[in-house]
Short mmCIF file of C-alpha atoms in Angstrom, two decimals:
data_model
loop_
_atom_site.label_atom_id
_atom_site.label_comp_id
_atom_site.label_asym_id
_atom_site.label_seq_id
_atom_site.Cartn_x
_atom_site.Cartn_y
_atom_site.Cartn_z
CA MET A 180 -48.03 5.23 -22.95
CA ARG A 181 -47.82 1.49 -23.10
CA PHE A 182 -45.02 1.77 -25.60
CA PHE A 183 -43.00 4.03 -23.29
CA ARG A 184 -43.42 1.69 -20.39
CA ASN A 185 -42.17 -1.17 -22.48
CA LYS A 186 -39.26 0.89 -23.70
CA ARG A 187 -38.21 1.64 -20.16
CA LEU A 188 -38.36 -2.01 -19.21
CA PHE A 189 -36.41 -2.83 -22.33
CA ILE A 190 -33.63 -0.37 -21.48
CA PHE A 191 -33.54 -1.65 -17.92
CA LEU A 192 -33.11 -5.24 -19.06
CA ILE A 193 -30.44 -4.35 -21.62
CA GLY A 194 -28.62 -2.38 -18.95
CA PHE A 195 -28.80 -5.27 -16.52
CA ILE A 196 -27.45 -7.73 -19.07
CA LEU A 197 -24.67 -5.30 -19.96
CA LEU A 198 -23.77 -4.92 -16.28
CA VAL A 199 -23.63 -8.65 -15.65
CA ALA A 200 -21.59 -9.22 -18.80
CA LEU A 201 -19.13 -6.42 -18.00
CA ILE A 202 -18.55 -7.48 -14.43
CA GLY A 203 -18.43 -11.14 -15.32
CA TYR A 204 -15.86 -10.45 -17.97
CA THR A 205 -13.62 -8.27 -15.83
CA PHE A 206 -13.89 -9.24 -12.16
CA ARG A 207 -11.10 -11.79 -12.22
CA ASP A 208 -7.46 -10.79 -11.97
CA ARG A 209 -6.69 -10.14 -15.58
CA LEU A 210 -3.14 -10.06 -16.79
CA GLU A 211 -4.00 -8.42 -20.08
CA LEU A 212 -6.19 -5.38 -20.34
CA THR A 213 -8.07 -4.37 -23.45
CA LEU A 214 -6.47 -1.78 -25.69
CA ALA A 215 -9.03 0.88 -24.80
CA GLU A 216 -8.37 0.43 -21.10
CA GLU A 217 -4.63 0.65 -21.66
CA ILE A 218 -4.89 3.87 -23.61
CA ILE A 219 -7.12 5.44 -20.96
CA ASN A 220 -4.87 4.25 -18.15
CA ASP A 221 -1.75 5.58 -19.82
CA THR A 222 -3.28 8.95 -20.66
CA VAL A 223 -4.71 9.42 -17.20
CA GLY A 224 -1.49 8.10 -15.68
CA TRP A 225 0.46 10.84 -17.35
CA ILE A 226 -1.87 13.52 -15.98
CA GLN A 227 -1.82 11.86 -12.57
CA TYR A 228 1.95 12.02 -12.59
CA VAL A 229 1.94 15.73 -13.39
CA ILE A 230 -0.52 16.45 -10.59
CA HIS A 231 1.18 14.06 -8.23
CA VAL A 232 4.47 15.96 -8.11
CA PRO A 233 3.30 19.17 -6.36
CA VAL A 234 0.83 17.29 -4.14
CA ASP A 235 3.55 14.93 -3.02
CA PHE A 236 5.85 17.83 -2.33
CA THR A 237 3.36 19.54 -0.01
CA ILE A 238 2.59 16.31 1.81
CA ASP A 239 6.30 15.70 2.26
CA VAL A 240 6.84 19.14 3.73
CA ILE A 241 4.00 18.68 6.20
CA SER A 242 5.14 15.26 7.33
CA ASN A 243 8.71 16.52 7.61
CA ILE A 244 7.59 19.21 10.03
CA ARG A 245 5.78 16.58 12.09
CA GLU A 246 8.84 14.39 12.17
CA PHE A 247 11.13 17.09 13.54
CA ARG A 248 9.97 16.27 17.03
CA ASN A 249 11.38 12.75 16.98
CA ILE A 250 14.58 13.47 15.14
CA TYR A 251 16.88 13.58 18.15
CA GLU A 252 15.88 10.20 19.56
CA GLU A 253 15.91 8.62 16.13
CA ASN A 254 19.35 9.97 15.49
CA GLN A 255 20.72 8.30 18.60
CA ILE A 256 19.26 4.93 17.66
CA LEU A 257 20.43 5.24 14.07
CA LYS A 258 23.98 6.04 15.13
CA GLU A 259 24.13 2.85 17.13
CA GLN A 260 22.75 0.91 14.22
CA VAL A 261 25.22 2.40 11.79
CA SER A 262 28.14 1.16 13.81
CA GLU A 263 26.60 -2.30 13.86
CA PHE A 264 26.05 -2.22 10.14
CA ARG A 265 29.63 -1.29 9.43
CA SER A 266 30.92 -4.58 10.69
CA LEU A 267 28.06 -6.35 8.91
CA LEU A 268 28.95 -4.61 5.66
CA TYR A 269 32.51 -5.86 5.88
CA GLU A 270 31.26 -9.37 6.47
CA VAL A 271 28.84 -9.19 3.55
CA GLN A 272 31.56 -7.92 1.24
CA GLU A 273 33.83 -10.79 2.13
CA VAL A 274 31.05 -13.35 1.78
CA ARG A 275 30.00 -11.90 -1.54
CA LYS A 276 33.51 -12.06 -2.86
CA GLU A 277 33.86 -15.61 -1.71
CA ASN A 278 30.53 -16.50 -3.25
CA LYS A 279 31.65 -15.05 -6.56
CA GLU A 280 34.89 -17.01 -6.52
CA LEU A 281 33.12 -20.22 -5.67
CA ARG A 282 30.60 -19.60 -8.41
CA ASN A 283 33.40 -19.03 -10.85
CA THR A 284 35.08 -22.27 -9.94
CA LEU A 285 31.77 -24.06 -10.37
CA GLY A 286 31.16 -22.36 -13.69
CA LEU A 287 27.83 -20.88 -12.69
CA LEU A 288 26.81 -17.49 -13.94
CA GLU A 289 25.59 -14.76 -11.61
CA SER A 290 22.24 -14.71 -13.37
CA ASP A 291 21.68 -18.39 -12.68
CA SER A 292 20.85 -17.67 -9.08
CA ILE A 293 17.21 -17.18 -8.22
CA ARG A 294 18.30 -14.35 -5.97
CA SER A 295 19.50 -12.18 -8.81
CA HIS A 296 17.10 -9.72 -10.34
CA GLU A 297 16.90 -6.52 -12.28
CA ALA A 298 15.46 -3.57 -10.45
CA ILE A 299 13.17 -1.01 -12.04
CA HIS A 300 12.55 2.09 -9.96
CA ALA A 301 9.09 3.59 -10.07
CA THR A 302 6.95 6.19 -8.34
CA VAL A 303 3.44 5.62 -7.06
CA ILE A 304 1.19 8.10 -8.86
CA ALA A 305 -2.23 7.15 -7.52
CA ARG A 306 -3.92 4.90 -5.05
CA SER A 307 -7.31 3.39 -5.72
CA PRO A 308 -9.93 5.22 -3.66
CA GLU A 309 -11.81 1.92 -3.52
CA ARG A 310 -10.17 0.48 -0.43
CA TRP A 311 -11.36 -3.07 -1.03
CA MET A 312 -9.24 -3.19 -4.15
CA GLU A 313 -5.91 -2.40 -2.46
CA GLN A 314 -4.29 -1.17 -5.63
CA VAL A 315 -1.80 1.52 -6.50
CA THR A 316 -0.69 2.79 -9.89
CA ILE A 317 2.99 3.25 -10.69
CA ASN A 318 4.55 5.31 -13.45
CA LYS A 319 6.49 2.55 -15.20
CA GLY A 320 5.02 0.13 -17.69
CA ARG A 321 5.93 -2.42 -20.32
CA GLU A 322 8.06 0.16 -22.09
CA HIS A 323 10.38 0.18 -19.07
CA GLY A 324 10.35 -3.58 -18.66
CA VAL A 325 7.57 -3.93 -16.11
CA ASP A 326 5.31 -6.89 -16.70
CA ALA A 327 2.49 -8.67 -14.92
CA ASN A 328 3.37 -10.84 -11.90
CA MET A 329 6.58 -9.05 -11.03
CA LEU A 330 7.39 -8.48 -7.39
CA VAL A 331 7.14 -4.93 -6.07
CA MET A 332 8.99 -3.81 -2.97
CA THR A 333 10.02 -0.74 -1.01
CA ALA A 334 13.21 -0.41 0.99
CA ASP A 335 11.50 -2.19 3.91
CA GLY A 336 10.24 -5.21 2.06
CA MET A 337 7.72 -6.62 -0.33
CA ILE A 338 4.54 -4.65 -0.85
CA GLY A 339 2.83 -6.55 -3.63
CA LYS A 340 2.97 -7.64 -7.21
CA VAL A 341 2.20 -6.16 -10.59
CA GLN A 342 -1.40 -6.99 -11.40
CA SER A 343 -1.38 -5.76 -14.97
CA ALA A 344 1.01 -3.63 -16.97
CA ASN A 345 0.06 -1.00 -19.51
CA GLN A 346 2.47 0.59 -21.90
CA PHE A 347 3.59 3.37 -19.56
CA THR A 348 1.88 2.63 -16.25
CA ALA A 349 1.20 -0.46 -14.22
CA ARG A 350 -1.26 -1.47 -11.56
CA VAL A 351 0.15 -2.99 -8.39
CA LYS A 352 -1.86 -5.25 -6.13
CA LEU A 353 -0.81 -4.73 -2.52
CA LEU A 354 -0.11 -7.57 -0.08
CA THR A 355 -3.14 -6.52 1.93
CA GLY A 356 -5.33 -7.49 -1.02
CA PHE A 357 -3.79 -10.93 -1.57
CA ASP A 358 -6.10 -13.92 -1.45
CA GLN A 359 -5.72 -17.64 -2.05
CA PHE A 360 -5.13 -17.05 -5.74
CA ASN A 361 -2.03 -14.95 -5.05
CA ARG A 362 0.30 -17.14 -3.06
CA ILE A 363 3.93 -16.44 -2.37
CA SER A 364 6.35 -19.23 -1.70
CA ALA A 365 8.32 -18.08 1.33
CA MET A 366 10.78 -19.30 3.93
CA VAL A 367 12.42 -18.58 7.25
CA SER A 368 16.19 -18.85 7.06
CA ARG A 369 17.99 -20.81 9.80
CA GLU A 370 21.68 -20.64 10.37
CA ASP A 371 22.44 -24.10 11.70
CA LYS A 372 19.30 -26.08 11.00
CA ARG A 373 17.14 -26.66 7.93
CA ASN A 374 15.27 -23.66 6.60
CA ILE A 375 11.55 -23.53 7.23
CA PHE A 376 9.55 -23.45 4.02
CA GLY A 377 5.96 -22.53 3.48
CA MET A 378 3.56 -20.35 1.62
CA ILE A 379 1.99 -16.99 2.23
CA GLU A 380 -1.65 -17.79 1.60
CA GLY A 381 -3.19 -14.38 1.65
CA PHE A 382 -4.12 -11.56 3.94
CA ASP A 383 -6.33 -12.04 6.97
CA GLU A 384 -8.54 -9.03 7.57
CA GLU A 385 -9.35 -9.85 11.18
CA THR A 386 -5.81 -10.05 12.48
CA GLY A 387 -4.39 -7.68 9.90
CA SER A 388 -1.58 -10.03 9.01
CA LEU A 389 -0.43 -12.41 6.31
CA LEU A 390 -1.01 -16.14 6.77
CA PHE A 391 2.18 -18.16 6.44
CA ARG A 392 1.39 -21.86 6.15
CA ILE A 393 4.38 -24.05 6.94
CA ILE A 394 4.60 -27.16 4.82
CA GLU A 395 4.60 -30.32 6.87
CA GLU A 396 7.93 -31.73 5.82
CA SER A 397 9.95 -28.79 7.05
CA ASP A 398 11.01 -28.02 10.59
CA GLN A 399 8.23 -26.75 12.80
CA ASP A 400 10.21 -24.78 15.35
CA ILE A 401 9.26 -21.36 14.06
CA GLU A 402 9.46 -18.56 16.59
CA GLU A 403 7.97 -15.16 17.04
CA GLY A 404 10.12 -12.46 15.52
CA ASP A 405 11.48 -14.64 12.72
CA LEU A 406 11.94 -12.87 9.42
CA VAL A 407 9.99 -14.37 6.54
CA VAL A 408 11.53 -13.84 3.09
CA SER A 409 10.48 -14.95 -0.37
CA SER A 410 12.07 -18.23 -1.36
CA GLY A 411 11.83 -17.96 -5.11
CA MET A 412 10.53 -21.51 -5.29
CA GLY A 413 7.24 -20.32 -6.71
CA GLY A 414 8.99 -19.84 -9.99
CA VAL A 415 7.91 -16.24 -10.42
CA PHE A 416 9.43 -14.00 -7.77
CA PRO A 417 13.13 -13.65 -6.99
CA ALA A 418 14.37 -15.08 -3.71
CA GLY A 419 15.47 -13.19 -0.63
CA VAL A 420 13.01 -10.31 -0.56
CA PRO A 421 11.88 -9.68 3.03
CA ILE A 422 8.13 -10.03 3.51
CA GLY A 423 7.51 -9.64 7.22
CA GLU A 424 8.01 -10.77 10.78
CA VAL A 425 6.27 -13.64 12.54
CA LYS A 426 3.83 -12.21 15.04
CA GLU A 427 1.98 -15.25 16.32
CA ILE A 428 1.87 -18.99 15.69
CA THR A 429 -1.34 -20.97 15.46
CA THR A 430 -2.63 -24.10 13.78
CA ASP A 431 -5.05 -24.18 10.89
CA GLN A 432 -8.72 -25.03 11.33
CA TYR A 433 -8.07 -28.78 11.14
CA GLY A 434 -5.17 -28.64 13.57
CA LEU A 435 -2.84 -30.34 11.12
CA THR A 436 -0.47 -27.69 9.90
CA GLN A 437 1.09 -24.73 11.58
CA ILE A 438 0.22 -21.25 10.48
CA ALA A 439 2.24 -18.23 11.40
CA LEU A 440 0.69 -14.80 11.37
CA VAL A 441 3.16 -12.53 9.62
CA GLU A 442 3.15 -8.79 9.95
CA ALA A 443 4.31 -7.16 6.72
CA SER A 444 7.54 -5.28 7.22
CA ALA A 445 6.76 -2.61 4.63
CA ASP A 446 4.28 0.16 5.28
CA MET A 447 1.28 -0.48 3.03
CA TYR A 448 -0.22 2.91 3.62
CA GLU A 449 2.51 5.37 2.87
CA ILE A 450 4.13 4.20 -0.34
CA ASN A 451 5.94 6.65 -2.58
CA ASN A 452 8.91 5.07 -4.28
CA VAL A 453 8.95 1.41 -5.16
CA VAL A 454 11.24 -1.02 -6.91
CA VAL A 455 9.90 -3.57 -9.35
CA LEU A 456 12.00 -6.71 -9.39
CA ASP A 457 12.34 -8.67 -12.58
CA ARG A 458 13.66 -12.14 -11.87
CA SER A 459 16.69 -12.77 -14.07
CA VAL A 460 16.35 -16.53 -14.12
CA GLU A 461 13.73 -17.71 -16.52
CA LYS A 462 10.34 -17.83 -14.96
CA VAL A 463 8.30 -20.98 -14.79
CA GLU A 464 5.72 -20.41 -17.44
CA ASN A 465 3.78 -22.71 -19.74
CA MET A 466 2.81 -24.69 -16.73
CA ASP A 467 -0.19 -26.18 -18.41
CA GLU A 468 2.02 -27.86 -20.96
CA ASP A 469 4.26 -29.83 -18.66
CA VAL A 470 1.71 -30.84 -16.10
CA ASP A 471 3.47 -34.04 -15.03
CA GLU A 472 6.47 -32.02 -13.97
CA GLY A 473 4.46 -29.43 -12.14
CA GLU A 474 2.43 -31.81 -10.08
CA ASP A 475 5.09 -32.93 -7.68
CA GLU A 476 5.99 -29.32 -7.07
CA GLU A 477 2.81 -27.98 -5.68
CA GLU A 478 4.15 -24.54 -4.87
CA THR A 479 5.36 -23.95 -8.36
CA GLU A 480 1.97 -24.52 -9.74
CA ILE A 481 -0.04 -22.40 -7.42
CA GLU A 482 1.92 -19.23 -7.24
CA GLY A 483 2.31 -18.76 -10.93
CA GLU A 484 -1.29 -19.35 -11.64
CA GLN A 485 -3.56 -16.43 -12.04
CA GLU A 486 -6.77 -17.82 -13.36
CA GLU A 487 -8.24 -20.74 -11.61
CA MET B 170 -16.78 25.96 -25.55
CA LYS B 171 -18.19 26.46 -22.10
CA LYS B 172 -19.83 23.07 -22.28
CA ILE B 173 -16.46 21.52 -21.64
CA TYR B 174 -16.33 22.95 -18.09
CA LEU B 175 -18.43 20.23 -16.49
CA PRO B 176 -16.62 17.21 -17.94
CA LEU B 177 -13.33 18.91 -17.15
CA ILE B 178 -14.25 19.45 -13.50
CA LEU B 179 -15.47 15.87 -13.23
CA PHE B 180 -12.27 14.59 -14.80
CA VAL B 181 -10.14 16.55 -12.35
CA LEU B 182 -12.21 15.10 -9.51
CA VAL B 183 -11.62 11.57 -10.81
CA ILE B 184 -7.88 12.15 -10.74
CA ALA B 185 -8.03 13.87 -7.36
CA GLU B 186 -9.77 10.81 -5.92
CA GLY B 187 -6.55 8.88 -6.54
CA LEU B 188 -4.79 11.16 -4.09
CA SER B 189 -7.67 11.27 -1.61
CA ILE B 190 -6.19 8.77 0.84
CA ASN B 191 -3.25 11.10 1.39
CA LEU B 192 -5.64 13.74 2.70
CA LEU B 193 -6.84 11.60 5.57
CA PRO B 194 -4.92 11.83 8.84
CA ASP B 195 -2.89 8.69 9.54
CA GLU B 196 -5.02 7.72 12.53
CA ILE B 197 -8.11 7.29 10.36
CA ALA B 198 -6.35 5.88 7.34
CA LEU B 199 -4.68 3.14 9.35
CA SER B 200 -7.74 2.27 11.42
CA ASP B 201 -10.35 -0.28 10.41
CA TYR B 202 -12.68 2.39 9.09
CA LEU B 203 -12.80 2.64 5.33
CA ILE B 204 -13.45 6.04 3.85
CA ILE B 205 -14.03 6.08 0.13
CA ALA B 206 -14.02 9.30 -1.85
CA HIS B 207 -17.20 9.80 -3.90
CA TRP B 208 -16.35 13.29 -5.06
CA VAL B 209 -17.57 12.70 -8.59
CA LEU B 210 -20.92 11.58 -7.27
CA ALA B 211 -21.12 14.63 -5.01
CA PHE B 212 -20.54 16.96 -7.93
CA LEU B 213 -23.04 15.05 -10.07
CA VAL B 214 -25.72 15.84 -7.48
CA TYR B 215 -24.92 19.55 -7.89
CA ILE B 216 -25.24 19.15 -11.64
CA ALA B 217 -28.56 17.38 -11.27
CA VAL B 218 -29.98 20.01 -8.94
CA TYR B 219 -28.59 23.26 -10.36
CA TYR B 220 -27.67 22.52 -13.96
CA ASP B 221 -30.12 19.97 -15.32
CA THR B 222 -33.66 20.90 -16.15
CA GLU B 223 -36.45 18.36 -16.07
CA ASP B 224 -35.86 17.41 -19.69
CA THR B 225 -32.09 17.19 -19.74
CA TYR B 226 -30.12 14.21 -18.58
CA TYR B 227 -26.56 15.52 -18.30
CA ALA B 228 -26.09 14.25 -14.75
CA ILE B 229 -27.09 10.71 -15.69
CA ALA B 230 -24.95 10.65 -18.82
CA TYR B 231 -21.92 11.98 -16.96
CA ALA B 232 -22.56 9.46 -14.17
CA PHE B 233 -22.21 6.58 -16.61
CA ILE B 234 -19.18 8.04 -18.39
CA PHE B 235 -17.18 9.02 -15.32
CA GLY B 236 -18.27 5.96 -13.36
CA LEU B 237 -16.79 3.85 -16.11
CA LEU B 238 -13.64 5.96 -16.04
CA ILE B 239 -13.24 5.31 -12.30
CA ASP B 240 -13.73 1.61 -12.92
CA ILE B 241 -11.04 1.57 -15.59
CA ILE B 242 -8.49 3.63 -13.73
CA TYR B 243 -8.88 2.51 -10.16
CA THR B 244 -10.46 -0.91 -9.88
CA GLY B 245 -10.22 -2.86 -13.12
CA VAL B 246 -13.68 -4.34 -12.50
CA LEU B 247 -15.76 -2.57 -15.10
CA GLY B 248 -19.37 -1.63 -14.58
CA VAL B 249 -19.59 -1.37 -10.81
CA TYR B 250 -19.11 2.37 -10.32
CA MET B 251 -20.64 3.02 -13.73
CA PHE B 252 -23.99 1.46 -12.93
CA SER B 253 -24.01 2.45 -9.25
CA TYR B 254 -23.52 6.10 -10.09
CA GLY B 255 -25.84 5.87 -13.09
CA ILE B 256 -28.71 4.31 -11.16
CA VAL B 257 -28.28 6.72 -8.26
CA MET B 258 -28.39 9.74 -10.55
CA TYR B 259 -31.45 8.32 -12.28
CA ILE B 260 -33.19 8.02 -8.90
CA ILE B 261 -32.16 11.58 -7.99
CA HIS B 262 -33.46 12.82 -11.33
CA LYS B 263 -36.84 11.19 -10.68
CA LEU B 264 -36.99 12.52 -7.11
CA LEU B 265 -36.23 16.04 -8.29
CA LYS B 266 -39.55 16.12 -10.10
CA LEU B 267 -41.32 15.67 -6.78
CA LEU B 268 -39.42 18.24 -4.74
CA GLN B 269 -38.49 21.87 -5.14
CA ARG B 270 -34.92 22.67 -5.88
CA ASN B 271 -33.55 24.43 -2.81
CA ILE B 272 -30.63 24.10 -0.47
CA TYR B 273 -32.31 21.63 1.92
CA VAL B 274 -33.25 19.35 -0.91
CA LEU B 275 -29.71 19.63 -2.23
CA PHE B 276 -28.14 18.39 1.01
CA LEU B 277 -30.79 15.72 1.46
CA PHE B 278 -30.08 14.43 -2.03
CA GLY B 279 -26.34 14.66 -1.48
CA ALA B 280 -26.62 12.38 1.54
CA VAL B 281 -29.05 10.02 -0.20
CA ALA B 282 -26.85 9.78 -3.31
CA ILE B 283 -23.64 9.04 -1.43
CA PHE B 284 -25.33 6.52 0.84
CA LEU B 285 -27.10 4.71 -2.00
CA GLY B 286 -24.12 4.88 -4.33
CA ASP B 287 -21.81 3.26 -1.83
CA LEU B 288 -24.49 0.72 -0.93
CA PHE B 289 -24.88 -0.36 -4.57
CA ILE B 290 -21.12 -0.68 -4.90
CA TYR B 291 -21.03 -2.82 -1.77
CA MET B 292 -23.85 -5.03 -3.03
CA MET B 293 -22.19 -5.61 -6.38
CA TYR B 294 -18.80 -6.35 -4.85
CA ALA B 295 -20.47 -8.69 -2.36
CA VAL B 296 -22.25 -10.59 -5.15
CA VAL B 297 -19.06 -10.94 -7.15
CA GLY B 298 -17.10 -12.00 -4.07
CA ILE B 299 -14.57 -9.19 -3.90
CA THR B 300 -15.67 -8.41 -0.37
CA GLY B 301 -17.14 -10.79 2.15
CA ILE B 302 -18.11 -8.58 5.05
CA ILE B 303 -21.64 -8.73 6.45
CA TRP B 304 -23.91 -5.73 6.12
CA GLN B 305 -23.79 -4.77 9.81
CA ASP B 306 -20.02 -4.44 9.53
CA TYR B 307 -20.38 -2.64 6.24
CA LEU B 308 -22.65 -0.02 7.79
CA LEU B 309 -20.35 0.52 10.75
CA ILE B 310 -16.91 0.56 9.18
CA ARG B 311 -17.56 1.79 5.67
CA SER B 312 -20.99 3.26 4.97
CA VAL B 313 -21.32 5.76 7.79
CA PRO B 314 -17.70 7.06 7.78
CA THR B 315 -17.81 7.41 4.01
CA LEU B 316 -21.09 9.27 4.17
CA LEU B 317 -19.83 11.72 6.79
CA ALA B 318 -16.51 12.38 5.06
CA ASN B 319 -18.12 12.95 1.68
CA LEU B 320 -20.73 15.28 3.14
CA VAL B 321 -17.88 17.52 4.27
CA PHE B 322 -16.67 17.63 0.69
CA PHE B 323 -20.24 18.18 -0.46
CA LEU B 324 -20.50 21.27 1.75
CA LEU B 325 -17.22 22.62 0.39
CA LEU B 326 -18.58 22.52 -3.14
CA PHE B 327 -21.54 24.69 -2.26
CA PRO B 328 -19.92 28.15 -2.17
CA LEU B 329 -17.75 27.30 -5.17
CA PHE B 330 -20.26 26.02 -7.65
CA ARG B 331 -23.83 26.88 -6.76
CA LYS B 332 -24.03 30.20 -8.57
CA ARG B 333 -21.76 29.14 -11.40
CA LEU B 334 -23.82 26.08 -12.19
CA VAL B 335 -27.03 28.09 -12.28
CA ARG B 336 -25.37 30.61 -14.59
CA TRP B 337 -23.94 27.95 -16.89
CA SER B 338 -27.29 26.25 -16.96
CA ASN B 339 -29.04 29.45 -18.04
CA GLU B 340 -26.45 30.24 -20.68
CA GLN B 341 -26.00 26.81 -22.18
CA LEU B 342 -29.36 25.12 -21.90
CA ASP B 343 -31.32 28.14 -23.09
CA GLN B 344 -29.17 28.46 -26.15
CA SER B 345 -29.69 24.92 -27.19
CA ASN B 346 -33.45 25.14 -26.84
#
């Protein structure tokens, strides 16, 4: 009897140590998964994709029926917008052409711009039932060119970044799960004045919005309704991807810097098709090696870093 | 061959959990309330009550295996679901020795398992720092809604699996003895 009691205690302690070790080893944002995890993720991902197709179809049909009610009004608004966009399209075409010519005269390649990127289209095949994790799984992996730390967006704007890539699937961390270790260097574009630069410092649960901290040196005249886009200065993401709209402007807890509450422009709940953006310009990596260079560019350091 | 039924059902439930958010109406999914699917845990309670005998530990073994699978596929933090589900099923297994196996006990244990399972997950995530909400908020926005939603699923399983599990138990566990 005594032996059994000891055995039970023994198993309990071993289990506890195993638990602490497992969680301790894995709770950080890992870029690389172990081989076993990758194999399981890829296998399950394939099955998830097969199941996902009919389920998605039924959900689509149901939501389509719901949407029929609003179609007329939406149609009117969209028609107006289309006519606006037509003139905009012409303008963009001209500007693009001009930009290309100017680039040619300067001898710069298209891929030198931090705006340029390669797009990889993917489908969301599962969403983590654990809501605190804010993760979705997509059906493209390293085989298709997806890698950790790439930006993920829908047609409306940024939704997150690739947390870790397996061979055929990848895990995407949504903006709503971003914390101080996942910063995005962002900006508000101004036509006649200097652009406003800052950093998205994570998601605030209470207000349900992203915190956009404006760096002190830049102009402070940010307004509600301004569009915040990625600036590409973090050295990881491409520039010019819309993130959200400024909802409210406050100061931080010390009253020194301005913080804008940004409402994400993409819908974080209903995500089906996404685009993974691979920045064409070389990313800033090996940041530990050239520390002296990185130090005067604070943004560069922080965004790229995963493990603090 | 029939022994593969249970793991297969559990595996399908794991995959179905990844689509579970789509089943919620938009009003709930977009609100502050968090509803987490614990379908695997719900089915494990059925296994513990109707399939396992006092000397078999299938429910506990499956809890560890499929808990780990959920960790790998959906969270990336290994061990949390694995040990939460495992410990809960161990407690249920111990409690089953005290009580008769009938429908009231089944629903009582279903509620206890889902409540405790989610509580353990919350405690581990709180210790690690993945979530920072205080326990009053946890009870209000996550624990209670999750419990209610999963009990609905728990009820749905009853007509589907009660008799089957008893039959499988008789066929498979008698043979092996």
